[in-house]
mmCIF file of C-alpha atoms in Angstrom:
data_model
loop_
_atom_site.group_PDB
_atom_site.id
_atom_site.type_symbol
_atom_site.label_atom_id
_atom_site.label_comp_id
_atom_site.label_asym_id
_atom_site.label_seq_id
_atom_site.Cartn_x
_atom_site.Cartn_y
_atom_site.Cartn_z
ATOM 1 C CA LYS A 1 -19.925 -6.048 -25.403
ATOM 2 C CA ASN A 2 -19.095 -5.730 -22.094
ATOM 3 C CA GLU A 3 -16.139 -4.841 -20.702
ATOM 4 C CA VAL A 4 -16.629 -7.887 -17.606
ATOM 5 C CA GLU A 5 -18.241 -10.609 -18.378
ATOM 6 C CA GLN A 6 -19.604 -13.061 -15.692
ATOM 7 C CA SER A 7 -21.191 -16.257 -15.886
ATOM 8 C CA PRO A 8 -23.448 -17.907 -14.794
ATOM 9 C CA GLN A 9 -25.633 -14.954 -13.826
ATOM 10 C CA ASN A 10 -27.530 -16.994 -11.258
ATOM 11 C CA LEU A 11 -26.457 -20.397 -9.728
ATOM 12 C CA THR A 12 -28.223 -22.459 -7.351
ATOM 13 C CA ALA A 13 -26.886 -25.722 -5.983
ATOM 14 C CA GLN A 14 -27.134 -28.421 -2.901
ATOM 15 C CA GLU A 15 -24.901 -28.016 0.194
ATOM 16 C CA GLY A 16 -21.544 -30.111 -0.457
ATOM 17 C CA GLU A 17 -21.083 -29.029 -4.442
ATOM 18 C CA PHE A 18 -18.054 -27.440 -6.120
ATOM 19 C CA ILE A 19 -19.005 -24.048 -7.687
ATOM 20 C CA THR A 20 -17.252 -22.707 -10.424
ATOM 21 C CA ILE A 21 -18.156 -18.552 -10.854
ATOM 22 C CA ASN A 22 -16.218 -17.565 -14.462
ATOM 23 C CA CYS A 23 -15.130 -13.226 -15.584
ATOM 24 C CA SER A 24 -13.761 -12.738 -19.204
ATOM 25 C CA TYR A 25 -12.569 -9.421 -19.820
ATOM 26 C CA SER A 26 -11.963 -7.602 -22.583
ATOM 27 C CA VAL A 27 -9.349 -4.756 -21.217
ATOM 28 C CA GLY A 28 -5.652 -4.875 -20.187
ATOM 29 C CA ILE A 29 -5.624 -4.770 -16.411
ATOM 30 C CA SER A 30 -2.912 -4.683 -14.025
ATOM 31 C CA ALA A 31 -5.045 -6.830 -11.177
ATOM 32 C CA LEU A 32 -8.467 -8.519 -10.704
ATOM 33 C CA HIS A 33 -10.345 -8.651 -7.381
ATOM 34 C CA TRP A 34 -13.259 -11.932 -6.480
ATOM 35 C CA LEU A 35 -15.300 -9.442 -4.297
ATOM 36 C CA GLN A 36 -18.142 -10.912 -1.418
ATOM 37 C CA GLN A 37 -21.866 -8.696 -1.203
ATOM 38 C CA HIS A 38 -24.119 -10.262 0.966
ATOM 39 C CA PRO A 39 -27.495 -9.168 1.083
ATOM 40 C CA GLY A 40 -28.040 -5.636 1.554
ATOM 41 C CA GLY A 41 -24.671 -5.731 2.840
ATOM 42 C CA GLY A 42 -21.411 -4.275 2.333
ATOM 43 C CA ILE A 43 -19.016 -5.287 0.000
ATOM 44 C CA VAL A 44 -16.086 -7.819 0.862
ATOM 45 C CA SER A 45 -12.775 -8.451 -0.999
ATOM 46 C CA LEU A 46 -11.771 -11.695 -1.439
ATOM 47 C CA PHE A 47 -9.226 -12.250 -3.427
ATOM 48 C CA MET A 48 -6.846 -9.941 -5.531
ATOM 49 C CA LEU A 49 -4.791 -11.488 -8.261
ATOM 50 C CA SER A 50 -1.773 -10.243 -11.130
ATOM 51 C CA SER A 51 -1.324 -14.145 -11.784
ATOM 52 C CA GLY A 52 -1.511 -17.890 -11.030
ATOM 53 C CA LYS A 53 -3.725 -18.682 -8.213
ATOM 54 C CA LYS A 54 -4.971 -18.348 -4.302
ATOM 55 C CA LYS A 55 -6.294 -20.006 -1.883
ATOM 56 C CA HIS A 56 -8.095 -18.843 0.821
ATOM 57 C CA GLY A 57 -9.793 -21.460 2.924
ATOM 58 C CA ARG A 58 -12.898 -23.442 0.480
ATOM 59 C CA LEU A 59 -12.548 -20.070 -2.453
ATOM 60 C CA ILE A 60 -9.519 -20.067 -4.702
ATOM 61 C CA ALA A 61 -9.244 -18.250 -7.819
ATOM 62 C CA THR A 62 -7.652 -18.197 -10.482
ATOM 63 C CA ILE A 63 -6.485 -16.390 -13.538
ATOM 64 C CA ASN A 64 -4.705 -16.801 -16.784
ATOM 65 C CA ILE A 65 -3.628 -13.328 -18.187
ATOM 66 C CA GLN A 66 -3.419 -14.648 -21.490
ATOM 67 C CA GLU A 67 -6.387 -15.498 -22.005
ATOM 68 C CA LYS A 68 -8.129 -12.909 -19.743
ATOM 69 C CA HIS A 69 -10.480 -15.331 -18.186
ATOM 70 C CA SER A 70 -10.460 -15.627 -14.369
ATOM 71 C CA SER A 71 -12.656 -18.328 -12.182
ATOM 72 C CA LEU A 72 -13.560 -18.809 -7.991
ATOM 73 C CA HIS A 73 -13.804 -21.888 -6.728
ATOM 74 C CA ILE A 74 -15.477 -23.057 -3.456
ATOM 75 C CA THR A 75 -15.400 -26.858 -2.709
ATOM 76 C CA ALA A 76 -18.076 -28.037 0.462
ATOM 77 C CA SER A 77 -20.246 -25.439 -0.442
ATOM 78 C CA HIS A 78 -22.487 -24.401 2.606
ATOM 79 C CA PRO A 79 -25.143 -22.572 3.056
ATOM 80 C CA ARG A 80 -23.906 -19.345 4.193
ATOM 81 C CA ASP A 81 -22.208 -19.485 0.867
ATOM 82 C CA SER A 82 -24.787 -17.347 -0.904
ATOM 83 C CA ALA A 83 -24.264 -14.658 -1.604
ATOM 84 C CA VAL A 84 -23.571 -12.093 -4.808
ATOM 85 C CA TYR A 85 -20.042 -12.391 -6.256
ATOM 86 C CA ILE A 86 -18.344 -10.186 -8.478
ATOM 87 C CA CYS A 87 -15.213 -9.299 -10.292
ATOM 88 C CA ALA A 88 -13.935 -6.080 -10.907
ATOM 89 C CA VAL A 89 -11.385 -6.031 -12.938
ATOM 90 C CA GLN A 90 -8.212 -2.451 -12.079
ATOM 91 C CA GLY A 91 -6.922 -0.411 -14.833
ATOM 92 C CA ALA A 92 -5.158 2.401 -14.571
ATOM 93 C CA GLN A 93 -7.866 4.180 -13.455
ATOM 94 C CA LYS A 94 -10.273 2.682 -12.561
ATOM 95 C CA LEU A 95 -12.535 -1.153 -11.246
ATOM 96 C CA VAL A 96 -14.589 -2.373 -13.603
ATOM 97 C CA PHE A 97 -17.575 -4.354 -12.585
ATOM 98 C CA GLY A 98 -19.183 -7.523 -13.827
ATOM 99 C CA GLN A 99 -22.835 -7.895 -13.555
ATOM 100 C CA GLY A 100 -22.469 -10.124 -10.285
ATOM 101 C CA THR A 101 -23.254 -13.551 -9.781
ATOM 102 C CA ARG A 102 -25.713 -14.666 -7.831
ATOM 103 C CA LEU A 103 -25.534 -18.170 -5.387
ATOM 104 C CA THR A 104 -27.322 -20.100 -3.455
ATOM 105 C CA ILE A 105 -26.521 -22.961 -1.725
ATOM 106 C CA ASN A 106 -29.754 -24.672 -0.054
ATOM 107 C CA PRO A 107 -29.076 -27.026 3.112
ATOM 108 C CA ASN B 1 -7.438 0.353 11.246
ATOM 109 C CA ALA B 2 -10.548 0.618 11.484
ATOM 110 C CA GLY B 3 -10.789 -0.089 7.160
ATOM 111 C CA VAL B 4 -12.827 2.032 5.316
ATOM 112 C CA MET B 5 -14.964 3.762 7.480
ATOM 113 C CA GLN B 6 -18.281 5.072 5.646
ATOM 114 C CA ASN B 7 -21.396 7.284 7.427
ATOM 115 C CA PRO B 8 -23.763 7.753 7.422
ATOM 116 C CA ARG B 9 -25.226 4.115 6.864
ATOM 117 C CA HIS B 10 -28.473 5.276 5.561
ATOM 118 C CA LEU B 11 -29.873 8.479 4.690
ATOM 119 C CA VAL B 12 -33.113 9.471 4.763
ATOM 120 C CA ARG B 13 -33.645 12.683 2.319
ATOM 121 C CA ARG B 14 -37.214 14.607 0.472
ATOM 122 C CA ARG B 15 -36.886 15.871 -3.012
ATOM 123 C CA GLY B 16 -34.605 18.188 -3.586
ATOM 124 C CA GLN B 17 -32.559 18.617 0.050
ATOM 125 C CA GLU B 18 -28.738 17.387 -0.322
ATOM 126 C CA ALA B 19 -27.154 14.519 0.878
ATOM 127 C CA ARG B 20 -23.646 14.317 1.499
ATOM 128 C CA LEU B 21 -21.567 10.919 2.195
ATOM 129 C CA ARG B 22 -18.676 10.846 3.500
ATOM 130 C CA CYS B 23 -15.861 7.999 3.056
ATOM 131 C CA SER B 24 -12.995 7.650 5.456
ATOM 132 C CA PRO B 25 -10.314 5.531 4.074
ATOM 133 C CA MET B 26 -7.855 3.033 5.149
ATOM 134 C CA LYS B 27 -4.668 4.555 7.229
ATOM 135 C CA GLY B 28 -1.830 5.707 4.906
ATOM 136 C CA HIS B 29 -4.592 5.346 1.863
ATOM 137 C CA SER B 30 -4.410 8.329 -0.821
ATOM 138 C CA HIS B 31 -7.081 6.515 -3.422
ATOM 139 C CA VAL B 32 -10.672 6.643 -2.906
ATOM 140 C CA TYR B 33 -13.347 4.977 -5.352
ATOM 141 C CA TRP B 34 -16.813 5.660 -5.126
ATOM 142 C CA TYR B 35 -19.574 3.224 -6.787
ATOM 143 C CA ARG B 36 -23.167 3.306 -6.738
ATOM 144 C CA GLN B 37 -25.099 0.032 -7.056
ATOM 145 C CA LEU B 38 -28.981 1.082 -8.161
ATOM 146 C CA PRO B 39 -31.731 -1.394 -6.421
ATOM 147 C CA GLU B 40 -31.484 -4.839 -8.242
ATOM 148 C CA GLU B 41 -28.169 -3.863 -10.097
ATOM 149 C CA GLY B 42 -24.311 -3.394 -10.276
ATOM 150 C CA LEU B 43 -21.736 -1.533 -8.981
ATOM 151 C CA LYS B 44 -20.839 1.266 -11.766
ATOM 152 C CA PHE B 45 -17.909 3.105 -11.105
ATOM 153 C CA MET B 46 -18.647 7.509 -10.101
ATOM 154 C CA VAL B 47 -15.062 8.895 -9.736
ATOM 155 C CA TYR B 48 -11.655 8.308 -8.511
ATOM 156 C CA LEU B 49 -10.011 10.906 -6.753
ATOM 157 C CA GLN B 50 -6.733 11.468 -4.575
ATOM 158 C CA LYS B 51 -5.969 13.699 -2.466
ATOM 159 C CA GLU B 52 -6.807 17.283 -3.254
ATOM 160 C CA ASN B 53 -7.263 15.500 -6.817
ATOM 161 C CA ILE B 54 -10.189 14.173 -8.901
ATOM 162 C CA ILE B 55 -8.523 12.006 -11.404
ATOM 163 C CA ASP B 56 -11.698 10.465 -13.113
ATOM 164 C CA GLU B 57 -15.046 11.785 -12.888
ATOM 165 C CA SER B 58 -16.593 9.768 -16.173
ATOM 166 C CA GLY B 59 -18.755 7.927 -14.203
ATOM 167 C CA MET B 60 -20.239 10.991 -12.671
ATOM 168 C CA PRO B 61 -23.413 12.104 -13.696
ATOM 169 C CA LYS B 62 -22.625 16.576 -14.767
ATOM 170 C CA GLU B 63 -24.933 17.647 -12.674
ATOM 171 C CA ARG B 64 -25.819 18.046 -8.906
ATOM 172 C CA PHE B 65 -22.689 15.721 -8.465
ATOM 173 C CA SER B 66 -19.798 16.235 -7.335
ATOM 174 C CA ALA B 67 -17.220 14.503 -5.144
ATOM 175 C CA GLU B 68 -13.545 16.166 -3.262
ATOM 176 C CA PHE B 69 -10.996 14.587 -1.616
ATOM 177 C CA PRO B 70 -9.368 17.189 0.916
ATOM 178 C CA LYS B 71 -6.100 17.168 2.191
ATOM 179 C CA GLU B 72 -7.194 16.357 5.639
ATOM 180 C CA GLY B 73 -10.441 14.555 6.210
ATOM 181 C CA PRO B 74 -12.884 11.911 4.571
ATOM 182 C CA SER B 75 -13.464 12.352 1.028
ATOM 183 C CA ILE B 76 -17.489 13.694 0.551
ATOM 184 C CA LEU B 77 -19.770 12.724 -2.666
ATOM 185 C CA ARG B 78 -22.346 15.081 -2.295
ATOM 186 C CA ILE B 79 -25.841 15.146 -4.182
ATOM 187 C CA GLN B 80 -27.505 18.245 -4.557
ATOM 188 C CA GLN B 81 -31.155 18.769 -5.115
ATOM 189 C CA VAL B 82 -31.887 14.915 -4.200
ATOM 190 C CA VAL B 83 -34.574 12.941 -7.001
ATOM 191 C CA ARG B 84 -35.977 9.714 -6.418
ATOM 192 C CA GLY B 85 -33.811 8.117 -9.020
ATOM 193 C CA ASP B 86 -30.793 8.885 -6.628
ATOM 194 C CA SER B 87 -31.877 6.170 -4.041
ATOM 195 C CA ALA B 88 -29.263 3.755 -4.299
ATOM 196 C CA ALA B 89 -26.265 2.146 -2.214
ATOM 197 C CA TYR B 90 -23.315 4.285 -2.374
ATOM 198 C CA PHE B 91 -20.206 2.990 -1.713
ATOM 199 C CA CYS B 92 -16.129 3.939 -1.478
ATOM 200 C CA ALA B 93 -13.338 1.983 -1.409
ATOM 201 C CA SER B 94 -9.291 3.571 -1.211
ATOM 202 C CA PHE B 95 -6.646 1.913 -2.636
ATOM 203 C CA ALA B 96 -2.870 2.689 -1.924
ATOM 204 C CA SER B 97 -1.492 3.514 -4.754
ATOM 205 C CA GLY B 98 -3.628 3.478 -8.128
ATOM 206 C CA GLY B 99 -3.129 -0.472 -9.549
ATOM 207 C CA GLY B 100 -1.984 -3.815 -8.624
ATOM 208 C CA THR B 101 -3.039 -3.251 -5.033
ATOM 209 C CA GLU B 102 -5.034 -4.034 -2.794
ATOM 210 C CA ALA B 103 -9.041 -2.270 -2.936
ATOM 211 C CA PHE B 104 -10.392 -2.343 0.378
ATOM 212 C CA PHE B 105 -14.079 -1.937 0.915
ATOM 213 C CA GLY B 106 -16.805 0.462 3.392
ATOM 214 C CA GLN B 107 -20.789 -0.680 4.496
ATOM 215 C CA GLY B 108 -22.039 1.290 1.987
ATOM 216 C CA THR B 109 -24.741 4.404 2.303
ATOM 217 C CA ARG B 110 -27.570 3.606 1.372
ATOM 218 C CA LEU B 111 -29.535 6.680 0.082
ATOM 219 C CA THR B 112 -33.360 6.361 0.276
ATOM 220 C CA VAL B 113 -34.986 9.834 -1.217
ATOM 221 C CA VAL B 114 -38.683 9.862 -0.533
#
């Protein structure tokens, strides 16, 4: 079993829909990161969480430390949100990445 | 602050040549991580370095791969005698300290071995 599991692996939605991507992990962590990667592009850090909830524009990230679970939400989704979203957990020595969720938003 | 700088962005090497990938971390960051992303796969940890020290190289192939982060200058990931299977995107990330601080990623170096 992977240390970090994301779901769903692929998600297609219509513009305007509310999007949720989930991340579960099985190891102790000091922080959890949500990252965005566009096709052929670099990686952008969206959020770093160690507890609670953070909001940036239309993006919201939450984490439940007891349940070892985090969610990334996108409100009023737009085609430019189409990308791979990656959850990464930070332990003592390294980041461990989930496999990513490929999100496609159709106009 | 120009962020994490990786160069070159694209690198083409013939089989058997050496590839040198450079990563200049954010100013003031002393922790660097290297990751590899094979085509259609997720990111995999390779090595974690602090200035002049290798902290964790458990993700590095035992042969042909080496990494360093000298006191001055960028971190270098070196691949000797490249093979087609080394073709991938190599990303580095820098942190101010080892845990619980924000990660900043470079744009990656896309290595193609022909």
